[in-house]
PDB file of C-alpha atoms in Angstrom:
ATOM      1  CA  MET C  94      20.578  17.262 -18.574  1.00 76.00           C
ATOM      2  CA  ALA C  95      17.764  16.987 -16.089  1.00 88.00           C
ATOM      3  CA  SER C  96      14.868  19.514 -15.176  1.00 95.00           C
ATOM      4  CA  LEU C  97      15.136  21.344 -11.931  1.00 95.00           C
ATOM      5  CA  ALA C  98      12.365  18.985 -10.639  1.00 96.00           C
ATOM      6  CA  GLU C  99      14.356  15.862 -11.522  1.00 96.00           C
ATOM      7  CA  ARG C 100      17.517  17.502 -10.081  1.00 96.00           C
ATOM      8  CA  LYS C 101      15.823  17.971  -6.769  1.00 97.00           C
ATOM      9  CA  ALA C 102      14.265  14.641  -6.986  1.00 97.00           C
ATOM     10  CA  TYR C 103      17.741  12.898  -7.338  1.00 97.00           C
ATOM     11  CA  ARG C 104      19.285  14.939  -4.692  1.00 97.00           C
ATOM     12  CA  GLU C 105      16.514  13.705  -2.272  1.00 96.00           C
ATOM     13  CA  LYS C 106      16.713   9.970  -3.426  1.00 97.00           C
ATOM     14  CA  ILE C 107      20.456  10.097  -2.864  1.00 96.00           C
ATOM     15  CA  ILE C 108      20.321  11.536   0.715  1.00 96.00           C
ATOM     16  CA  GLN C 109      17.653   9.298   1.615  1.00 95.00           C
ATOM     17  CA  ALA C 110      19.504   6.455   0.390  1.00 95.00           C
ATOM     18  CA  LEU C 111      22.519   7.323   2.279  1.00 94.00           C
ATOM     19  CA  TYR C 112      20.705   8.038   5.169  1.00 93.00           C
ATOM     20  CA  LYS C 113      18.858   4.543   5.327  1.00 91.00           C
ATOM     21  CA  ALA C 114      22.359   2.683   4.747  1.00 88.00           C
ATOM     22  CA  ALA C 115      24.211   4.804   7.063  1.00 81.00           C
ATOM     23  CA  GLU C 116      21.793   4.161  10.026  1.00 78.00           C
ATOM     24  CA  GLY C 117      23.222   7.092  11.839  1.00 65.00           C
ATOM     25  CA  ASN C 118      26.709   6.266  11.354  1.00 69.00           C
ATOM     26  CA  ARG C 119      28.576   8.726   9.058  1.00 67.00           C
ATOM     27  CA  LEU C 120      31.489   6.618   8.619  1.00 73.00           C
ATOM     28  CA  LEU C 121      29.254   4.197   6.654  1.00 80.00           C
ATOM     29  CA  GLY C 122      28.772   4.937   2.962  1.00 88.00           C
ATOM     30  CA  ILE C 123      27.691   3.873  -0.459  1.00 92.00           C
ATOM     31  CA  THR C 124      29.702   3.546  -3.621  1.00 92.00           C
ATOM     32  CA  GLY C 125      28.749   5.648  -6.573  1.00 92.00           C
ATOM     33  CA  THR C 126      28.101   2.764  -8.750  1.00 91.00           C
ATOM     34  CA  LYS C 127      25.618   1.356  -6.209  1.00 93.00           C
ATOM     35  CA  LEU C 128      23.679   4.626  -5.865  1.00 92.00           C
ATOM     36  CA  ARG C 129      23.417   4.816  -9.699  1.00 92.00           C
ATOM     37  CA  ASP C 130      22.267   1.222 -10.160  1.00 94.00           C
ATOM     38  CA  ASP C 131      19.806   1.136  -6.970  1.00 95.00           C
ATOM     39  CA  LEU C 132      18.372   4.739  -8.007  1.00 96.00           C
ATOM     40  CA  GLY C 133      18.481   4.693 -11.738  1.00 95.00           C
ATOM     41  CA  ILE C 134      20.204   8.016 -12.071  1.00 94.00           C
ATOM     42  CA  PRO C 135      22.487   8.778 -15.150  1.00 93.00           C
ATOM     43  CA  ASP C 136      26.158   9.164 -14.504  1.00 90.00           C
ATOM     44  CA  ALA C 137      26.237  12.958 -15.205  1.00 91.00           C
ATOM     45  CA  ASP C 138      23.058  13.527 -13.126  1.00 95.00           C
ATOM     46  CA  ILE C 139      24.378  11.651 -10.132  1.00 94.00           C
ATOM     47  CA  ALA C 140      27.693  13.173 -10.138  1.00 94.00           C
ATOM     48  CA  ALA C 141      26.016  16.800 -10.364  1.00 95.00           C
ATOM     49  CA  ALA C 142      23.691  15.515  -7.550  1.00 96.00           C
ATOM     50  CA  CYS C 143      26.613  14.574  -5.202  1.00 96.00           C
ATOM     51  CA  ALA C 144      28.667  17.812  -6.026  1.00 96.00           C
ATOM     52  CA  TYR C 145      25.540  19.784  -4.890  1.00 97.00           C
ATOM     53  CA  LEU C 146      25.083  17.945  -1.672  1.00 98.00           C
ATOM     54  CA  GLU C 147      28.637  18.200  -0.983  1.00 97.00           C
ATOM     55  CA  GLY C 148      28.517  21.898  -1.566  1.00 97.00           C
ATOM     56  CA  GLU C 149      25.647  21.952   0.962  1.00 97.00           C
ATOM     57  CA  ASP C 150      28.039  20.061   3.437  1.00 97.00           C
ATOM     58  CA  LEU C 151      25.527  17.095   3.555  1.00 97.00           C
ATOM     59  CA  ILE C 152      27.439  14.435   2.076  1.00 96.00           C
ATOM     60  CA  THR C 153      31.341  13.895   1.547  1.00 96.00           C
ATOM     61  CA  VAL C 154      32.373  12.282  -1.753  1.00 97.00           C
ATOM     62  CA  ASP C 155      35.491  10.475  -2.856  1.00 96.00           C
ATOM     63  CA  TRP C 156      35.892  11.340  -6.395  1.00 96.00           C
ATOM     64  CA  ALA C 157      37.137   8.953  -9.251  1.00 93.00           C
ATOM     65  CA  ALA C 158      38.560   9.875 -12.463  1.00 88.00           C
ATOM     66  CA  GLY C 159      36.034  11.633 -14.801  1.00 83.00           C
ATOM     67  CA  ASN C 160      33.933  13.320 -11.945  1.00 85.00           C
ATOM     68  CA  THR C 161      32.628   9.898 -10.960  1.00 87.00           C
ATOM     69  CA  PRO C 162      31.770   9.366  -7.280  1.00 95.00           C
ATOM     70  CA  ALA C 163      33.757   6.601  -5.958  1.00 95.00           C
ATOM     71  CA  MET C 164      32.499   6.517  -2.229  1.00 95.00           C
ATOM     72  CA  VAL C 165      29.512   8.887  -0.911  1.00 96.00           C
ATOM     73  CA  MET C 166      28.909   9.264   3.035  1.00 94.00           C
ATOM     74  CA  LEU C 167      26.760  11.514   5.005  1.00 94.00           C
ATOM     75  CA  THR C 168      28.316  14.039   7.084  1.00 93.00           C
ATOM     76  CA  HIS C 169      27.323  14.905  10.581  1.00 92.00           C
ATOM     77  CA  GLN C 170      25.358  17.807   9.191  1.00 95.00           C
ATOM     78  CA  GLY C 171      23.734  15.752   6.870  1.00 94.00           C
ATOM     79  CA  ILE C 172      22.688  13.362   9.488  1.00 91.00           C
ATOM     80  CA  ARG C 173      21.223  15.938  11.656  1.00 93.00           C
ATOM     81  CA  PHE C 174      19.357  17.408   8.500  1.00 94.00           C
ATOM     82  CA  MET C 175      17.922  13.907   7.734  1.00 93.00           C
ATOM     83  CA  GLU C 176      16.846  13.601  11.501  1.00 92.00           C
ATOM     84  CA  ALA C 177      15.287  16.978  11.495  1.00 94.00           C
ATOM     85  CA  LYS C 178      13.105  16.202   8.582  1.00 92.00           C
ATOM     86  CA  GLU C 179      12.277  12.646  10.139  1.00 90.00           C
ATOM     87  CA  GLU C 180      10.978  14.563  13.170  1.00 93.00           C
ATOM     88  CA  GLU C 181       8.827  17.037  11.012  1.00 92.00           C
ATOM     89  CA  GLN C 182       7.194  14.006   9.570  1.00 88.00           C
ATOM     90  CA  ALA C 183       6.646  12.264  13.059  1.00 76.00           C
TER      91      ALA C 183
END
């Protein structure tokens, strides 16, 4: 299992990738397989990161068998969270 620093980094990578892909449209998502392959996150860690972000109401996840994220999408709250982070950096 990943360390705390790795888990936080995985969550950040996932939400950043979703925000970039969604371009403000919460109906656009990414498959869990694409996230895993593009970000290089192990299966168990991507599932844990998605479950955490879903628990924070930042993303929604359609789960496949074996706790595998089939489709991952930002929620309205997730978009607002990322927009606020973007404004802070500006």
